[in-house]
PDB file of C-alpha atoms in Angstrom:
ATOM      1  CA  UNK A  27      -5.611  18.325  -4.823  1.00 85.00           C
ATOM      2  CA  UNK A  28      -1.847  18.829  -3.184  1.00 91.00           C
ATOM      3  CA  UNK A  29       1.654  19.699  -4.599  1.00 93.00           C
ATOM      4  CA  UNK A  30       4.947  18.273  -3.702  1.00 93.00           C
ATOM      5  CA  UNK A  31       8.087  18.717  -5.082  1.00 94.00           C
ATOM      6  CA  UNK A  32      11.530  16.290  -4.982  1.00 93.00           C
ATOM      7  CA  UNK A  33      14.727  16.515  -6.439  1.00 92.00           C
ATOM      8  CA  UNK A  34      16.590  13.519  -7.688  1.00 92.00           C
ATOM      9  CA  UNK A  35      19.764  12.939  -7.904  1.00 91.00           C
ATOM     10  CA  UNK A  36      21.939  11.438 -10.120  1.00 87.00           C
ATOM     11  CA  UNK A  37      24.915  10.859  -9.070  1.00 81.00           C
ATOM     12  CA  UNK A  38      25.422   7.666  -6.856  1.00 78.00           C
ATOM     13  CA  UNK A  39      26.104   8.318  -3.087  1.00 82.00           C
ATOM     14  CA  UNK A  40      23.188   9.937  -3.199  1.00 85.00           C
ATOM     15  CA  UNK A  41      20.290   8.426  -5.642  1.00 87.00           C
ATOM     16  CA  UNK A  42      19.049   5.874  -3.629  1.00 87.00           C
ATOM     17  CA  UNK A  43      18.238   7.785  -0.921  1.00 87.00           C
ATOM     18  CA  UNK A  44      16.286  10.501  -2.857  1.00 88.00           C
ATOM     19  CA  UNK A  45      14.477   7.355  -4.582  1.00 88.00           C
ATOM     20  CA  UNK A  46      13.664   6.098  -0.792  1.00 86.00           C
ATOM     21  CA  UNK A  47      12.316   9.296   0.276  1.00 90.00           C
ATOM     22  CA  UNK A  48       9.901   9.834  -3.453  1.00 89.00           C
ATOM     23  CA  UNK A  49       9.057   5.835  -2.559  1.00 86.00           C
ATOM     24  CA  UNK A  50       8.234   6.287   1.333  1.00 86.00           C
ATOM     25  CA  UNK A  51       6.402   9.464   0.163  1.00 89.00           C
ATOM     26  CA  UNK A  52       4.284   7.314  -2.811  1.00 88.00           C
ATOM     27  CA  UNK A  53       2.979   4.591  -0.405  1.00 86.00           C
ATOM     28  CA  UNK A  54       1.319   7.611   2.039  1.00 86.00           C
ATOM     29  CA  UNK A  55      -0.841   9.238  -0.570  1.00 91.00           C
ATOM     30  CA  UNK A  56      -2.758   8.901  -4.100  1.00 90.00           C
ATOM     31  CA  UNK A  57      -1.121  10.101  -6.802  1.00 89.00           C
ATOM     32  CA  UNK A  58      -3.001  12.472  -9.443  1.00 89.00           C
ATOM     33  CA  UNK A  59      -0.643  13.720 -11.507  1.00 91.00           C
ATOM     34  CA  UNK A  60       3.022  13.469 -12.283  1.00 91.00           C
ATOM     35  CA  UNK A  61       5.913  15.831 -13.674  1.00 92.00           C
ATOM     36  CA  UNK A  62       9.681  15.653 -13.761  1.00 91.00           C
ATOM     37  CA  UNK A  63      11.927  18.199 -15.690  1.00 93.00           C
ATOM     38  CA  UNK A  64      16.096  16.623 -15.818  1.00 92.00           C
ATOM     39  CA  UNK A  65      18.148  20.351 -14.662  1.00 92.00           C
ATOM     40  CA  UNK A  66      21.556  19.650 -15.691  1.00 92.00           C
ATOM     41  CA  UNK A  67      24.279  22.011 -12.913  1.00 88.00           C
ATOM     42  CA  UNK A  68      26.468  22.048 -10.625  1.00 85.00           C
ATOM     43  CA  UNK A  69      24.790  18.720  -9.410  1.00 87.00           C
ATOM     44  CA  UNK A  70      22.699  16.866 -11.884  1.00 90.00           C
ATOM     45  CA  UNK A  71      19.040  16.186 -10.601  1.00 91.00           C
ATOM     46  CA  UNK A  72      15.560  14.939 -11.859  1.00 91.00           C
ATOM     47  CA  UNK A  73      12.851  17.259 -10.648  1.00 93.00           C
ATOM     48  CA  UNK A  74      10.268  15.452  -9.821  1.00 93.00           C
ATOM     49  CA  UNK A  75       6.830  17.011  -9.236  1.00 93.00           C
ATOM     50  CA  UNK A  76       4.102  14.828  -7.445  1.00 93.00           C
ATOM     51  CA  UNK A  77       1.052  16.132  -7.233  1.00 91.00           C
ATOM     52  CA  UNK A  78      -1.873  14.156  -5.080  1.00 90.00           C
ATOM     53  CA  UNK A  79      -3.997  14.268  -2.738  1.00 90.00           C
ATOM     54  CA  UNK A  80      -4.762  11.939   0.258  1.00 86.00           C
ATOM     55  CA  UNK A  81      -5.166   8.869   0.320  1.00 79.00           C
ATOM     56  CA  UNK A  82      -8.797   6.697   0.019  1.00 72.00           C
ATOM     57  CA  UNK A  83      -9.934   3.988   2.314  1.00 61.00           C
ATOM     58  CA  UNK A  84     -12.074   1.588   0.715  1.00 57.00           C
ATOM     59  CA  UNK A  85     -13.299  -1.820   1.740  1.00 51.00           C
ATOM     60  CA  UNK A  86     -11.862  -4.525   0.477  1.00 50.00           C
ATOM     61  CA  UNK A  87     -12.324  -7.656  -0.099  1.00 44.00           C
ATOM     62  CA  UNK A  88     -10.692  -9.360   2.429  1.00 37.00           C
ATOM     63  CA  UNK A  89      -8.029 -11.355  -0.025  1.00 48.00           C
ATOM     64  CA  UNK A  90      -7.171  -7.904  -1.291  1.00 47.00           C
ATOM     65  CA  UNK A  91      -6.764  -7.245   2.588  1.00 53.00           C
ATOM     66  CA  UNK A  92      -2.000  -7.929   2.659  1.00 80.00           C
ATOM     67  CA  UNK A  93      -0.825  -6.958  -1.223  1.00 88.00           C
ATOM     68  CA  UNK A  94       3.124  -9.219  -1.436  1.00 87.00           C
ATOM     69  CA  UNK A  95       6.014  -7.398  -1.097  1.00 88.00           C
ATOM     70  CA  UNK A  96       9.296  -8.244  -1.500  1.00 85.00           C
ATOM     71  CA  UNK A  97      12.192  -5.741  -0.332  1.00 83.00           C
ATOM     72  CA  UNK A  98      15.128  -7.997   0.622  1.00 86.00           C
ATOM     73  CA  UNK A  99      17.341  -9.611  -3.324  1.00 86.00           C
ATOM     74  CA  UNK A 100      18.823 -12.398  -1.421  1.00 88.00           C
ATOM     75  CA  UNK A 101      15.598 -13.826  -0.852  1.00 88.00           C
ATOM     76  CA  UNK A 102      15.383 -14.277  -4.638  1.00 91.00           C
ATOM     77  CA  UNK A 103      16.609 -17.473  -6.486  1.00 93.00           C
ATOM     78  CA  UNK A 104      19.240 -17.569  -9.474  1.00 95.00           C
ATOM     79  CA  UNK A 105      16.420 -18.012 -11.545  1.00 93.00           C
ATOM     80  CA  UNK A 106      14.209 -15.237 -10.526  1.00 93.00           C
ATOM     81  CA  UNK A 107      17.305 -13.162  -9.902  1.00 94.00           C
ATOM     82  CA  UNK A 108      18.080 -13.661 -14.129  1.00 95.00           C
ATOM     83  CA  UNK A 109      14.026 -12.639 -13.930  1.00 95.00           C
ATOM     84  CA  UNK A 110      14.597  -9.353 -12.689  1.00 94.00           C
ATOM     85  CA  UNK A 111      17.106  -8.432 -14.861  1.00 95.00           C
ATOM     86  CA  UNK A 112      15.498  -8.591 -17.954  1.00 95.00           C
ATOM     87  CA  UNK A 113      12.026  -6.913 -15.645  1.00 96.00           C
ATOM     88  CA  UNK A 114      14.692  -4.116 -15.243  1.00 96.00           C
ATOM     89  CA  UNK A 115      15.932  -3.664 -18.849  1.00 96.00           C
ATOM     90  CA  UNK A 116      12.157  -3.900 -20.275  1.00 95.00           C
ATOM     91  CA  UNK A 117      11.952  -0.939 -17.745  1.00 95.00           C
ATOM     92  CA  UNK A 118      15.210   0.856 -18.605  1.00 95.00           C
ATOM     93  CA  UNK A 119      13.512   0.910 -22.244  1.00 94.00           C
ATOM     94  CA  UNK A 120      10.302   1.382 -21.529  1.00 92.00           C
ATOM     95  CA  UNK A 121      12.389   4.762 -19.244  1.00 92.00           C
ATOM     96  CA  UNK A 122      13.992   5.747 -22.438  1.00 93.00           C
ATOM     97  CA  UNK A 123      10.708   5.505 -24.259  1.00 91.00           C
ATOM     98  CA  UNK A 124       8.417   7.182 -22.023  1.00 90.00           C
ATOM     99  CA  UNK A 125      10.692  10.059 -21.084  1.00 91.00           C
ATOM    100  CA  UNK A 126      10.319   9.037 -16.815  1.00 90.00           C
ATOM    101  CA  UNK A 127      12.801   7.658 -14.732  1.00 93.00           C
ATOM    102  CA  UNK A 128      12.455   4.157 -14.304  1.00 93.00           C
ATOM    103  CA  UNK A 129      11.429   4.615 -10.443  1.00 90.00           C
ATOM    104  CA  UNK A 130       8.404   5.780 -12.228  1.00 91.00           C
ATOM    105  CA  UNK A 131       7.569   2.791 -13.825  1.00 93.00           C
ATOM    106  CA  UNK A 132       7.809   0.572 -11.247  1.00 93.00           C
ATOM    107  CA  UNK A 133      10.282   0.575  -8.192  1.00 93.00           C
ATOM    108  CA  UNK A 134      12.548  -2.343  -7.438  1.00 93.00           C
ATOM    109  CA  UNK A 135      10.484  -4.158  -4.976  1.00 92.00           C
ATOM    110  CA  UNK A 136       7.546  -4.214  -7.137  1.00 94.00           C
ATOM    111  CA  UNK A 137      10.022  -5.985  -9.808  1.00 95.00           C
ATOM    112  CA  UNK A 138      11.796  -8.558  -7.563  1.00 94.00           C
ATOM    113  CA  UNK A 139       8.120  -9.086  -6.365  1.00 94.00           C
ATOM    114  CA  UNK A 140       7.205  -9.935  -9.835  1.00 95.00           C
ATOM    115  CA  UNK A 141       9.895 -11.888  -9.877  1.00 94.00           C
ATOM    116  CA  UNK A 142       9.562 -14.606  -6.857  1.00 93.00           C
ATOM    117  CA  UNK A 143       5.720 -14.712  -7.624  1.00 93.00           C
ATOM    118  CA  UNK A 144       5.818 -14.682 -11.253  1.00 95.00           C
ATOM    119  CA  UNK A 145       1.793 -13.633 -11.824  1.00 94.00           C
ATOM    120  CA  UNK A 146       0.157 -15.138 -14.836  1.00 94.00           C
ATOM    121  CA  UNK A 147      -2.790 -12.746 -15.018  1.00 92.00           C
ATOM    122  CA  UNK A 148      -3.913  -9.168 -14.420  1.00 91.00           C
ATOM    123  CA  UNK A 149      -5.466 -10.456 -11.548  1.00 91.00           C
ATOM    124  CA  UNK A 150      -2.124 -12.255  -9.732  1.00 92.00           C
ATOM    125  CA  UNK A 151      -0.321  -8.316 -10.590  1.00 93.00           C
ATOM    126  CA  UNK A 152      -3.206  -7.004  -8.383  1.00 92.00           C
ATOM    127  CA  UNK A 153      -2.320  -9.134  -5.238  1.00 92.00           C
ATOM    128  CA  UNK A 154       1.247  -6.885  -5.893  1.00 92.00           C
ATOM    129  CA  UNK A 155       2.535  -3.770  -3.257  1.00 91.00           C
ATOM    130  CA  UNK A 156       2.338  -1.003  -5.349  1.00 91.00           C
ATOM    131  CA  UNK A 157      -0.377  -2.766  -8.162  1.00 91.00           C
ATOM    132  CA  UNK A 158      -3.066  -0.757  -9.109  1.00 90.00           C
ATOM    133  CA  UNK A 159      -5.378  -0.211 -11.834  1.00 90.00           C
ATOM    134  CA  UNK A 160      -2.900   2.632 -13.203  1.00 91.00           C
ATOM    135  CA  UNK A 161      -0.094   0.084 -13.004  1.00 92.00           C
ATOM    136  CA  UNK A 162      -1.995  -2.770 -14.664  1.00 92.00           C
ATOM    137  CA  UNK A 163      -3.195  -0.589 -17.687  1.00 92.00           C
ATOM    138  CA  UNK A 164      -0.169   0.802 -18.596  1.00 92.00           C
ATOM    139  CA  UNK A 165       2.481  -2.250 -18.419  1.00 94.00           C
ATOM    140  CA  UNK A 166      -0.232  -4.721 -17.204  1.00 93.00           C
ATOM    141  CA  UNK A 167       0.190  -7.174 -20.484  1.00 93.00           C
ATOM    142  CA  UNK A 168       4.100  -5.561 -21.206  1.00 93.00           C
ATOM    143  CA  UNK A 169       5.209  -7.089 -18.271  1.00 95.00           C
ATOM    144  CA  UNK A 170       2.438 -10.549 -17.817  1.00 94.00           C
ATOM    145  CA  UNK A 171       4.016 -11.309 -22.081  1.00 93.00           C
ATOM    146  CA  UNK A 172       7.883 -10.896 -20.298  1.00 92.00           C
ATOM    147  CA  UNK A 173       7.381 -13.244 -17.975  1.00 93.00           C
ATOM    148  CA  UNK A 174       5.829 -15.368 -20.469  1.00 91.00           C
ATOM    149  CA  UNK A 175       8.589 -15.313 -23.329  1.00 87.00           C
ATOM    150  CA  UNK A 176      11.464 -16.224 -20.309  1.00 75.00           C
TER     151      UNK A 176
END
């Protein structure tokens, strides 16, 4: 198992760039464990340790070969944007409850994809890029319940 350290600065000008760097890294590896700590000082930031291993290649079923990801906010209708806002509120509350950064729960692209696709089952969630067994086990029922309520 390997480890990589990231600093996620909380200032607006750096936050998105720092998150993008982590997001890119996360697509290339298999996360084994994470640890976070908020560092307060001249520059406030989240210290993020990612314990990881090389991504293993599994033989995928044909229907699992391509996962869907919506990366452009402008692709969403107004109703989908409203759903996205509900999902972001849920993520924010979950972040506070769990004491972890929001991006560690779900990335914006994952929430946009959920808002666009409106999955109705765990099987539908599996088609979304970023949703594997662990994320579905942790947050899948919350997300499906939220979508059914809206």
